[in-house]
Amino acid sequence: MALLDIKDLTFTYPGRQQPALKSVSFSLSEGDFVVLCGESGCGKSTLLRNLKTVLRPFGKADGTVYYKGVPLDDVSQREQAEEIGYVLQNPENQIVTDKVWHELAFGLENLGVDRDTMRLRVAEMASFFGIQEWFHKDVSQLSGGQKQMLNLAAIMAMQPKVLILDEPTSQLNPIAASDFLNTLAKINRDLGTTILLSEHRMEDVLPNATGVMVMEKGEIAASADPRYIGRILYERKDPMLLAMPAAMQSVYRLERNIPEICPLTVGEGKKWISSLGTPAGSIKEKENEKDLITAIEFKDVWFRYSKNGEDVIRDLNGKIYKGEIFSIIGSNGAGKSTCASLIAGINRPYRGKIKLFDKVGNTFKESLMEGAVSLLIQNPQSFFLKDTVREDLKEALRDRDLSKEEKDSKIEEMARKTFITELLDHHPYDLSGGEQQRAALAKVLLKDSEILVLDEPVKGMDGFLKQKMADILLALKKEGRTIILVSHDLEFCAGISDRCALFFDGNIASVNEPRSFFAENSFYTTSANRMTRHINKRVVTVEDILDLWKKEEG
């Protein structure tokens, strides 16, 4: 008997003609580790939320979800809380207490577990997840990765049989995300917990999965073992191939030496790369920029959030040039988002200066700061003020001297660029995470600022949409815009940036053009670079691999 059995599940949100889910059927057995992927807005989150009644969205549902052979609606809330664990995308949205130890015990307290059992489970989970060192800390002191690990530990303390996770690593840096996903693999392997995971980081998760399901427009379009899903996507000419691990992408996009069992890991990809022989092609190098104009300059910048608090930005110095795409990467808590807020004028340093085009910006009210810089913050929901996306986009044009027809035209054009045309008349809060991200980006771009500061702009986006986003940003660069990206997506930064900077301890630890930058890193680098650095250290993307080993003619 399946642990979870979904039969012909169809779900439609209020006011929408098209269902978000269409006759979805699949089952999960004990010990399965299944990855759910698909383009943004394909229905992944809607499907996952229908697997726990307390999280089920409002709308019309047909079909049945069975848990251990019983319709989910007939399973008590206590049993669901205890046996079906759920981890949300944003770690901030799930934490309910102020102390780490209390968060671990909170779910057990609500279940009425006796004190001795509670102490045993909390101690065991703290040890299993490596939480001992920050067991007594305030939750507010934790990094994003620690908060998400705490969420997982608090759920596992209740000993669930099924663990459902909705893009849990979307806000984590590469190292924290890898640690989190490796912990999931350990839970599945050592505890036998069944896992259903929606995720865009295929690189770290597929090698440990037992199955992959690809969703498309509310339906399960493909389902297979991880090592065979690539061939299915390749034969279907499915854009989701661009979301797969670098090794799998390279095999099927290069169409050479295609093995029967597809490589998934960097190590396996490295062996396959070696089988290709000496590369005949060359990497396309970017031309050196000349006559660089300084757009932003940091001079001895220090910042803290409170008078007696710790410094978040420490003696920051550096320049960002007009018309370049400058990417800032680094661990959670390193100061990246704080740096972005300083550039936008939302916060101001207590020591040092930030110059925009050789003018010092001291307060957010200065016209230079307001007009020259637009900021996309991590949480897109903060951007939405109106009942529809269209009305929100109109808000961005409120102060522009344009006729109604010109404003409508600009909104339609921006909606096409960011792939939200079909979402214009929807409420922003009804959109998926990736859709909200694109709608917020459209609102920022409509402000037509010279400098764009984008904090995690491709969060929740699949490989196909990331490429479209890259096209948008490169077009803006051609117009002379300056773009600062704060991102955990190393592949995206490697492919689009003029320079990359590693932020550490409130400062820039290193900065260089992408090929030199990633060639020197062991962990903060791309899978394509790790696969090929024994042959060519300057490879940073799958596109570089295709350039080096060009497709055979005929």
Coordinates of C-alpha atoms in Angstrom, one line a residue:
M1 CA 0.0 0.0 0.0
A2 CA 1.3 3.5 -0.9
L3 CA 2.0 5.9 1.8
L4 CA 0.6 8.8 -0.3
D5 CA -1.7 8.1 -3.2
I6 CA -3.0 11.0 -5.4
K7 CA -5.7 10.1 -7.8
D8 CA -7.0 12.5 -10.5
L9 CA -6.4 15.6 -8.5
T10 CA -7.7 18.7 -10.2
F11 CA -7.6 22.1 -8.5
T12 CA -8.9 25.5 -9.7
Y13 CA -8.4 28.8 -7.9
P14 CA -11.4 31.2 -7.5
G15 CA -12.0 33.4 -10.4
R16 CA -9.7 31.5 -12.8
Q17 CA -10.9 29.5 -15.8
Q18 CA -7.9 27.3 -16.2
P19 CA -7.2 24.8 -13.4
A20 CA -3.9 25.0 -11.6
L21 CA -3.8 21.1 -11.4
K22 CA -5.2 18.8 -14.1
S23 CA -6.0 15.2 -13.2
V24 CA -2.7 14.7 -11.4
S25 CA -2.1 11.1 -10.3
F26 CA 1.0 9.5 -8.6
S27 CA 1.9 7.6 -5.5
L28 CA 4.7 7.6 -2.9
S29 CA 5.9 4.5 -1.1
E30 CA 7.8 4.3 2.1
G31 CA 11.5 5.3 1.6
D32 CA 10.9 7.2 -1.7
F33 CA 12.8 10.4 -2.4
V34 CA 11.0 12.1 -5.2
V35 CA 12.0 15.5 -6.7
L36 CA 9.3 17.6 -8.2
C37 CA 10.4 20.2 -10.8
G38 CA 8.9 22.3 -13.6
E39 CA 8.7 25.9 -14.9
S40 CA 7.6 28.6 -12.5
G41 CA 3.8 28.7 -12.2
C42 CA 3.4 25.1 -13.4
G43 CA 1.5 24.1 -10.2
K44 CA 4.2 22.6 -8.0
S45 CA 3.4 24.6 -4.8
T46 CA -0.4 24.1 -5.4
L47 CA 0.1 20.4 -5.6
L48 CA 2.3 20.2 -2.4
R49 CA -0.2 22.3 -0.4
N50 CA -3.0 20.0 -1.4
L51 CA -1.2 17.2 0.4
K52 CA -1.9 18.6 3.9
T53 CA -5.4 19.9 4.6
V54 CA -4.3 22.8 6.9
L55 CA -2.2 24.3 4.1
R56 CA -4.7 23.6 1.2
P57 CA -5.3 26.8 -0.8
F58 CA -8.8 28.1 -1.2
G59 CA -10.5 26.9 -4.4
K60 CA -12.3 24.0 -6.0
A61 CA -10.7 20.5 -5.8
D62 CA -11.7 17.3 -7.5
G63 CA -10.1 13.9 -7.1
T64 CA -8.8 12.3 -4.0
V65 CA -5.6 12.4 -1.9
Y66 CA -5.1 9.2 0.2
Y67 CA -2.8 8.9 3.2
K68 CA -2.1 5.2 4.1
G69 CA -5.2 4.3 2.2
V70 CA -7.5 6.8 3.9
P71 CA -8.8 10.0 2.2
L72 CA -6.8 12.9 3.6
D73 CA -9.9 14.7 4.7
D74 CA -10.7 11.8 7.1
V75 CA -7.2 11.9 8.6
S76 CA -7.2 13.8 11.9
Q77 CA -5.3 17.1 12.2
R78 CA -3.2 15.6 15.0
E79 CA -2.1 12.7 12.8
Q80 CA -1.3 15.0 9.9
A81 CA 0.7 17.3 12.1
E82 CA 2.6 14.4 13.5
E83 CA 3.1 12.3 10.4
I84 CA 3.2 14.7 7.4
G85 CA 5.9 17.3 7.9
Y86 CA 6.0 20.4 5.6
V87 CA 8.9 22.9 5.1
L88 CA 8.1 26.2 3.5
Q89 CA 10.2 28.2 1.0
N90 CA 11.0 31.1 3.3
P91 CA 12.5 30.1 6.7
E92 CA 11.1 33.2 8.3
N93 CA 7.5 32.2 7.6
Q94 CA 7.7 29.0 9.6
I95 CA 9.5 30.0 12.8
V96 CA 7.1 30.9 15.7
T97 CA 9.3 31.2 18.8
D98 CA 12.2 33.4 19.9
K99 CA 14.7 30.7 21.1
V100 CA 16.3 27.8 19.2
W101 CA 15.6 25.2 21.9
H102 CA 11.9 26.4 22.2
E103 CA 11.4 26.1 18.4
L104 CA 12.6 22.5 18.5
A105 CA 10.1 21.7 21.3
F106 CA 7.2 23.8 20.0
G107 CA 5.6 21.1 17.8
L108 CA 6.0 18.5 20.5
E109 CA 4.4 20.8 23.1
N110 CA 1.4 21.3 20.9
L111 CA 1.0 17.5 20.5
G112 CA 1.0 17.1 24.3
V113 CA 4.2 14.9 24.4
D114 CA 5.4 14.2 27.9
R115 CA 8.4 16.1 29.2
D116 CA 10.9 13.2 29.2
T117 CA 10.1 12.2 25.7
M118 CA 10.3 15.8 24.6
R119 CA 13.7 16.3 26.1
L120 CA 15.0 13.1 24.5
R121 CA 13.7 14.1 21.0
V122 CA 15.0 17.6 21.2
A123 CA 18.4 16.5 22.4
E124 CA 18.5 13.9 19.6
M125 CA 17.5 16.3 16.9
A126 CA 20.0 19.0 18.1
S127 CA 22.8 16.4 17.9
F128 CA 21.7 15.0 14.6
F129 CA 21.5 18.4 12.9
G130 CA 24.6 19.9 14.6
I131 CA 22.6 22.5 16.5
Q132 CA 24.4 22.2 19.8
E133 CA 26.6 25.3 19.3
W134 CA 23.6 27.6 18.8
F135 CA 21.0 25.7 20.9
H136 CA 20.5 28.6 23.3
K137 CA 20.7 31.4 20.8
D138 CA 17.9 33.8 19.8
V139 CA 16.4 32.8 16.5
S140 CA 17.0 36.3 15.2
Q141 CA 20.8 35.7 15.5
L142 CA 20.7 32.8 13.1
S143 CA 21.7 32.9 9.4
G144 CA 19.2 31.9 6.7
G145 CA 20.8 28.4 6.4
Q146 CA 20.6 27.9 10.2
K147 CA 16.9 29.0 10.3
Q148 CA 16.0 26.5 7.5
M149 CA 17.9 23.7 9.3
L150 CA 16.1 24.6 12.5
N151 CA 12.7 24.4 10.7
L152 CA 13.7 20.9 9.4
A153 CA 14.9 19.7 12.8
A154 CA 11.7 21.0 14.6
I155 CA 9.6 19.0 12.1
M156 CA 11.8 15.9 12.4
A157 CA 11.4 16.0 16.2
M158 CA 7.8 14.9 15.6
Q159 CA 9.1 11.8 13.7
P160 CA 7.0 12.3 10.5
K161 CA 6.6 9.5 8.0
V162 CA 6.4 11.9 5.1
L163 CA 8.4 15.1 4.6
I164 CA 7.2 17.6 2.0
L165 CA 9.4 20.5 1.1
D166 CA 8.6 23.5 -1.2
E167 CA 11.9 24.9 -2.6
P168 CA 13.5 25.0 0.8
T169 CA 16.9 26.2 -0.5
S170 CA 15.8 29.1 -2.6
Q171 CA 17.2 31.7 -0.2
L172 CA 20.3 29.8 0.9
N173 CA 23.9 30.2 -0.4
P174 CA 25.4 27.3 -2.3
I175 CA 27.3 25.8 0.7
A176 CA 24.3 26.1 3.1
A177 CA 22.0 24.7 0.4
S178 CA 24.3 21.7 -0.2
D179 CA 24.4 21.0 3.5
F180 CA 20.7 21.2 3.8
L181 CA 20.1 18.8 0.8
N182 CA 22.7 16.4 2.1
T183 CA 20.9 16.3 5.4
L184 CA 17.7 15.4 3.6
A185 CA 19.5 12.6 1.8
K186 CA 20.7 11.4 5.3
I187 CA 17.2 11.5 6.7
N188 CA 15.9 9.5 3.8
R189 CA 18.7 7.0 3.9
D190 CA 19.2 6.5 7.6
L191 CA 15.6 7.1 8.9
G192 CA 13.7 5.8 5.9
T193 CA 11.5 9.0 5.8
T194 CA 9.6 9.4 2.6
I195 CA 10.5 12.8 0.9
L196 CA 8.7 14.8 -1.7
L197 CA 10.8 17.9 -2.6
S198 CA 10.1 20.8 -5.0
E199 CA 13.5 22.2 -6.0
H200 CA 15.4 24.1 -8.6
R201 CA 18.9 23.0 -7.5
M202 CA 19.0 19.8 -9.4
E203 CA 22.8 19.6 -9.1
D204 CA 22.8 18.6 -5.4
V205 CA 19.5 16.8 -5.1
L206 CA 19.2 14.5 -8.1
P207 CA 22.1 12.1 -7.2
N208 CA 20.3 11.2 -4.0
A209 CA 16.7 11.0 -5.4
T210 CA 14.9 7.8 -6.3
G211 CA 12.6 9.5 -8.8
V212 CA 11.9 12.8 -10.7
M213 CA 8.5 14.2 -11.7
V214 CA 8.4 17.1 -14.2
M215 CA 5.3 19.3 -14.1
E216 CA 4.0 21.3 -17.1
K217 CA 0.9 23.5 -17.0
G218 CA -0.6 21.6 -14.0
E219 CA 0.1 18.1 -15.2
I220 CA 2.8 15.5 -14.7
A221 CA 4.5 15.6 -18.1
A222 CA 7.3 13.2 -17.3
S223 CA 8.3 10.8 -14.5
A224 CA 11.4 8.6 -14.3
D225 CA 14.6 7.6 -12.5
P226 CA 16.9 10.6 -12.2
R227 CA 19.5 9.1 -14.6
Y228 CA 17.0 8.6 -17.3
I229 CA 14.9 11.9 -17.0
G230 CA 17.5 13.7 -19.2
R231 CA 16.9 11.5 -22.2
I232 CA 13.1 12.0 -21.9
L233 CA 13.5 15.8 -21.7
Y234 CA 16.0 15.7 -24.6
E235 CA 13.6 13.7 -26.8
R236 CA 10.7 15.9 -25.9
K237 CA 12.9 19.0 -26.6
D238 CA 11.7 20.2 -23.2
P239 CA 13.2 23.5 -21.9
M240 CA 13.4 21.9 -18.4
L241 CA 16.6 20.2 -19.7
L242 CA 18.2 23.6 -18.9
A243 CA 17.3 23.1 -15.2
M244 CA 19.1 19.8 -15.0
P245 CA 22.7 19.2 -13.6
A246 CA 25.5 20.6 -15.7
A247 CA 26.7 17.0 -16.5
M248 CA 23.3 16.0 -17.8
Q249 CA 22.9 19.3 -19.8
S250 CA 26.3 18.9 -21.4
V251 CA 25.7 15.3 -22.5
Y252 CA 22.4 16.0 -24.2
R253 CA 23.1 19.5 -25.6
L254 CA 26.5 18.5 -27.0
E255 CA 25.0 15.2 -28.4
R256 CA 28.4 13.4 -28.2
N257 CA 29.4 10.2 -26.5
I258 CA 25.9 9.9 -25.0
P259 CA 26.2 7.1 -22.3
E260 CA 23.4 4.7 -21.6
I261 CA 23.3 5.9 -18.0
C262 CA 23.6 9.7 -17.8
P263 CA 26.1 11.3 -15.4
L264 CA 24.7 13.4 -12.6
T265 CA 27.5 14.4 -10.3
V266 CA 30.6 16.6 -11.0
G267 CA 32.8 13.5 -10.6
E268 CA 30.8 11.5 -13.2
G269 CA 30.7 14.6 -15.5
K270 CA 34.5 14.9 -15.2
K271 CA 35.0 11.4 -16.4
W272 CA 32.6 11.9 -19.3
I273 CA 34.4 15.2 -20.2
S274 CA 37.7 13.3 -20.3
S275 CA 36.2 10.8 -22.8
L276 CA 35.7 13.6 -25.3
G277 CA 39.4 14.0 -26.0
T278 CA 41.2 17.3 -26.7
P279 CA 38.8 20.2 -27.3
A280 CA 38.9 21.6 -30.8
G281 CA 37.0 24.8 -30.1
S282 CA 37.8 27.8 -28.0
I283 CA 36.0 29.8 -25.3
K284 CA 34.4 33.1 -26.3
E285 CA 36.2 35.8 -24.2
K286 CA 34.5 39.1 -23.4
E287 CA 36.1 42.2 -24.8
N288 CA 37.9 44.4 -22.3
E289 CA 35.9 47.5 -21.4
K290 CA 37.6 50.9 -22.0
D291 CA 37.0 54.4 -20.7
L292 CA 35.2 53.1 -17.6
I293 CA 33.0 55.6 -15.8
T294 CA 32.5 55.1 -12.0
A295 CA 28.8 54.7 -11.2
I296 CA 29.2 53.7 -7.6
E297 CA 32.2 54.2 -5.3
F298 CA 32.5 52.9 -1.7
K299 CA 35.0 54.8 0.5
D300 CA 35.7 53.4 3.9
V301 CA 32.0 52.5 4.5
W302 CA 30.9 51.1 7.9
F303 CA 27.3 50.3 8.9
R304 CA 25.4 48.7 11.8
Y305 CA 21.7 48.4 12.4
S306 CA 21.8 49.7 16.0
K307 CA 24.1 51.9 17.9
N308 CA 25.4 49.1 20.1
G309 CA 25.1 46.4 17.5
E310 CA 27.8 44.6 15.6
D311 CA 29.1 46.1 12.3
V312 CA 27.4 44.4 9.3
I313 CA 29.5 46.4 6.8
R314 CA 33.2 46.8 7.7
D315 CA 35.5 49.2 5.9
L316 CA 34.0 48.6 2.5
N317 CA 35.9 50.1 -0.5
G318 CA 35.5 49.5 -4.2
K319 CA 34.0 50.8 -7.5
I320 CA 31.2 49.6 -9.7
Y321 CA 31.3 51.0 -13.3
K322 CA 28.6 52.4 -15.5
G323 CA 27.1 49.9 -17.9
E324 CA 28.5 46.8 -16.2
I325 CA 26.7 43.8 -14.5
F326 CA 28.3 43.4 -11.1
S327 CA 27.4 40.3 -9.1
I328 CA 27.8 40.0 -5.4
I329 CA 27.9 36.5 -4.0
G330 CA 28.7 35.1 -0.5
S331 CA 27.2 33.3 2.5
N332 CA 24.0 34.2 4.3
G333 CA 24.7 36.9 6.8
A334 CA 27.8 38.2 5.0
G335 CA 26.3 41.6 4.4
K336 CA 25.2 41.4 0.7
S337 CA 21.6 42.6 1.1
T338 CA 22.7 45.3 3.6
C339 CA 25.2 46.5 0.9
A340 CA 22.3 46.6 -1.6
S341 CA 20.2 48.7 0.8
L342 CA 23.1 51.2 1.2
I343 CA 23.4 51.6 -2.5
A344 CA 19.7 52.3 -2.8
G345 CA 19.8 54.9 0.0
I346 CA 17.4 52.9 2.3
N347 CA 20.1 52.7 4.9
R348 CA 23.1 55.1 5.3
P349 CA 26.6 54.4 6.7
Y350 CA 27.7 55.8 10.0
R351 CA 31.2 56.2 8.7
G352 CA 32.5 56.6 5.1
K353 CA 30.8 57.6 1.9
I354 CA 29.0 56.1 -1.0
K355 CA 29.2 58.1 -4.2
L356 CA 26.9 57.8 -7.2
F357 CA 28.3 59.3 -10.3
D358 CA 30.8 61.4 -8.2
K359 CA 28.0 62.7 -5.9
V360 CA 27.6 61.7 -2.3
G361 CA 24.2 60.3 -1.3
N362 CA 23.5 61.0 2.3
T363 CA 19.8 60.4 2.7
F364 CA 17.1 58.4 0.9
K365 CA 15.1 61.6 0.2
E366 CA 17.8 63.0 -2.1
S367 CA 16.4 63.2 -5.6
L368 CA 19.6 61.6 -7.0
M369 CA 19.1 58.5 -4.9
E370 CA 15.4 58.3 -5.6
G371 CA 15.7 58.7 -9.3
A372 CA 19.0 57.0 -10.1
V373 CA 18.6 53.7 -8.2
S374 CA 15.8 51.1 -8.0
L375 CA 16.0 48.2 -5.6
L376 CA 14.4 44.7 -5.9
I377 CA 14.4 43.3 -2.4
Q378 CA 14.4 39.5 -1.6
N379 CA 10.8 39.4 -0.5
P380 CA 8.7 40.4 -3.6
Q381 CA 5.4 40.5 -1.6
S382 CA 6.6 43.8 -0.1
F383 CA 6.2 45.4 -3.5
F384 CA 2.5 44.7 -4.0
L385 CA 0.0 47.4 -2.9
K386 CA -2.9 46.8 -5.2
D387 CA -5.5 44.1 -5.9
T388 CA -4.1 43.2 -9.4
V389 CA -0.7 43.0 -10.9
R390 CA -1.7 45.6 -13.6
E391 CA -2.7 48.1 -10.9
D392 CA 0.6 47.6 -9.2
L393 CA 2.5 48.2 -12.4
K394 CA 0.6 51.4 -12.9
E395 CA 1.7 52.5 -9.4
A396 CA 5.3 52.3 -10.7
L397 CA 4.5 54.8 -13.5
R398 CA 2.5 57.1 -11.2
D399 CA 5.1 59.9 -11.2
R400 CA 6.1 59.6 -14.9
D401 CA 4.9 62.3 -17.3
L402 CA 3.1 59.9 -19.6
S403 CA -0.4 59.7 -21.1
K404 CA -2.7 56.9 -20.1
E405 CA -2.1 55.2 -23.5
E406 CA 1.7 55.4 -23.1
K407 CA 1.5 54.0 -19.6
D408 CA -0.7 51.1 -20.8
S409 CA 1.7 50.4 -23.6
K410 CA 4.7 50.3 -21.3
I411 CA 2.9 48.0 -19.0
E412 CA 2.0 45.6 -21.8
E413 CA 5.6 45.7 -23.2
M414 CA 7.1 45.0 -19.8
A415 CA 4.6 42.2 -19.1
R416 CA 5.7 40.5 -22.3
K417 CA 9.4 40.9 -21.4
T418 CA 8.9 39.4 -18.0
F419 CA 6.4 36.7 -19.1
I420 CA 3.5 37.9 -16.9
T421 CA 1.0 39.0 -19.5
E422 CA -1.4 36.3 -18.4
L423 CA -1.1 37.3 -14.8
L424 CA -1.9 41.0 -15.1
D425 CA -5.4 40.8 -13.8
H426 CA -4.6 38.3 -11.0
H427 CA -4.1 39.3 -7.4
P428 CA -0.3 39.4 -6.7
Y429 CA -0.7 37.2 -3.6
D430 CA -2.3 34.5 -5.7
L431 CA 0.9 34.1 -7.8
S432 CA 3.6 31.5 -7.2
G433 CA 6.9 32.5 -5.8
G434 CA 8.6 32.7 -9.2
E435 CA 5.6 34.6 -10.7
Q436 CA 5.7 37.1 -7.8
Q437 CA 9.4 37.6 -8.5
R438 CA 8.9 38.4 -12.1
A439 CA 6.0 40.8 -11.3
A440 CA 8.1 42.6 -8.8
L441 CA 11.0 42.8 -11.3
A442 CA 8.6 44.3 -13.9
K443 CA 7.6 47.0 -11.4
V444 CA 11.2 47.8 -10.7
L445 CA 12.2 48.0 -14.4
L446 CA 9.3 50.3 -15.1
K447 CA 10.9 53.0 -12.9
D448 CA 13.5 53.3 -15.7
S449 CA 16.4 54.0 -13.2
E450 CA 20.0 54.2 -14.3
I451 CA 21.2 51.8 -11.6
L452 CA 19.3 48.6 -10.8
V453 CA 20.1 46.7 -7.6
L454 CA 18.5 43.2 -7.8
D455 CA 18.5 41.0 -4.7
E456 CA 18.0 37.4 -5.7
P457 CA 16.2 38.3 -9.1
V458 CA 16.1 34.7 -10.3
K459 CA 14.9 33.1 -7.1
G460 CA 12.3 30.4 -7.8
M461 CA 12.9 30.5 -11.6
D462 CA 13.7 27.5 -13.8
G463 CA 16.5 27.3 -16.3
F464 CA 14.4 28.5 -19.2
L465 CA 13.2 31.6 -17.4
K466 CA 16.7 32.3 -16.1
Q467 CA 17.9 32.5 -19.7
K468 CA 15.1 34.9 -20.5
M469 CA 16.0 37.0 -17.5
A470 CA 19.6 37.1 -18.7
D471 CA 18.4 38.4 -22.1
I472 CA 16.5 41.2 -20.3
L473 CA 19.4 42.2 -18.2
L474 CA 21.9 42.1 -21.1
A475 CA 19.5 44.3 -23.2
L476 CA 19.4 46.8 -20.3
K477 CA 23.2 46.8 -20.1
K478 CA 23.3 47.7 -23.8
E479 CA 21.2 50.7 -23.0
G480 CA 23.9 51.8 -20.5
R481 CA 22.2 50.7 -17.3
T482 CA 24.3 49.6 -14.4
I483 CA 23.1 46.4 -12.8
I484 CA 24.1 45.0 -9.4
L485 CA 23.1 41.4 -8.8
V486 CA 23.0 39.9 -5.3
S487 CA 22.5 36.2 -5.9
H488 CA 23.2 32.7 -4.7
D489 CA 22.9 31.4 -8.3
L490 CA 26.5 31.0 -9.3
E491 CA 25.7 29.7 -12.8
F492 CA 23.5 32.7 -13.5
C493 CA 26.2 35.1 -12.3
A494 CA 28.9 33.4 -14.2
G495 CA 27.1 33.6 -17.5
I496 CA 26.0 37.2 -17.3
S497 CA 28.4 39.2 -15.2
D498 CA 31.2 41.5 -16.2
R499 CA 32.7 41.2 -12.7
C500 CA 31.9 39.1 -9.6
A501 CA 32.7 39.9 -6.0
L502 CA 32.8 37.5 -3.0
F503 CA 31.4 39.2 0.1
F504 CA 32.7 38.0 3.4
D505 CA 32.5 39.5 6.9
G506 CA 31.0 42.7 5.7
N507 CA 33.5 43.4 3.0
I508 CA 34.6 42.4 -0.5
A509 CA 37.1 39.5 -0.1
S510 CA 37.9 39.3 -3.8
V511 CA 36.6 40.7 -7.1
N512 CA 37.5 39.8 -10.7
E513 CA 36.0 39.0 -14.1
P514 CA 34.0 35.7 -13.9
R515 CA 36.5 33.3 -15.5
S516 CA 39.4 34.4 -13.3
F517 CA 37.1 34.7 -10.3
F518 CA 35.6 31.2 -10.4
A519 CA 38.8 29.5 -11.5
E520 CA 40.4 30.4 -8.1
N521 CA 37.4 29.1 -6.0
S522 CA 36.8 25.6 -4.7
F523 CA 33.2 25.9 -3.5
Y524 CA 32.0 29.2 -4.7
T525 CA 32.3 28.1 -8.3
T526 CA 30.1 26.5 -11.0
S527 CA 29.7 22.8 -11.6
A528 CA 30.9 23.3 -15.2
N529 CA 34.1 24.8 -13.9
R530 CA 34.7 21.9 -11.4
M531 CA 34.0 19.4 -14.2
T532 CA 36.5 20.8 -16.7
R533 CA 39.2 22.7 -14.7
H534 CA 41.6 19.8 -15.2
I535 CA 41.4 20.7 -18.9
N536 CA 40.6 24.4 -19.0
K537 CA 40.2 26.5 -15.8
R538 CA 38.4 29.3 -17.7
V539 CA 35.3 27.2 -18.3
V540 CA 32.4 28.6 -16.1
T541 CA 29.2 27.6 -17.9
V542 CA 27.7 24.8 -19.9
E543 CA 27.8 27.1 -22.9
D544 CA 31.6 27.2 -22.6
I545 CA 31.7 23.4 -22.7
L546 CA 29.6 23.5 -25.9
D547 CA 32.1 26.0 -27.4
L548 CA 35.1 23.9 -26.5
W549 CA 33.7 20.6 -27.8
K550 CA 31.6 21.8 -30.7
K551 CA 28.8 19.6 -32.0
E552 CA 29.9 17.3 -34.7
E553 CA 28.5 18.1 -38.1
G554 CA 26.2 15.7 -39.8

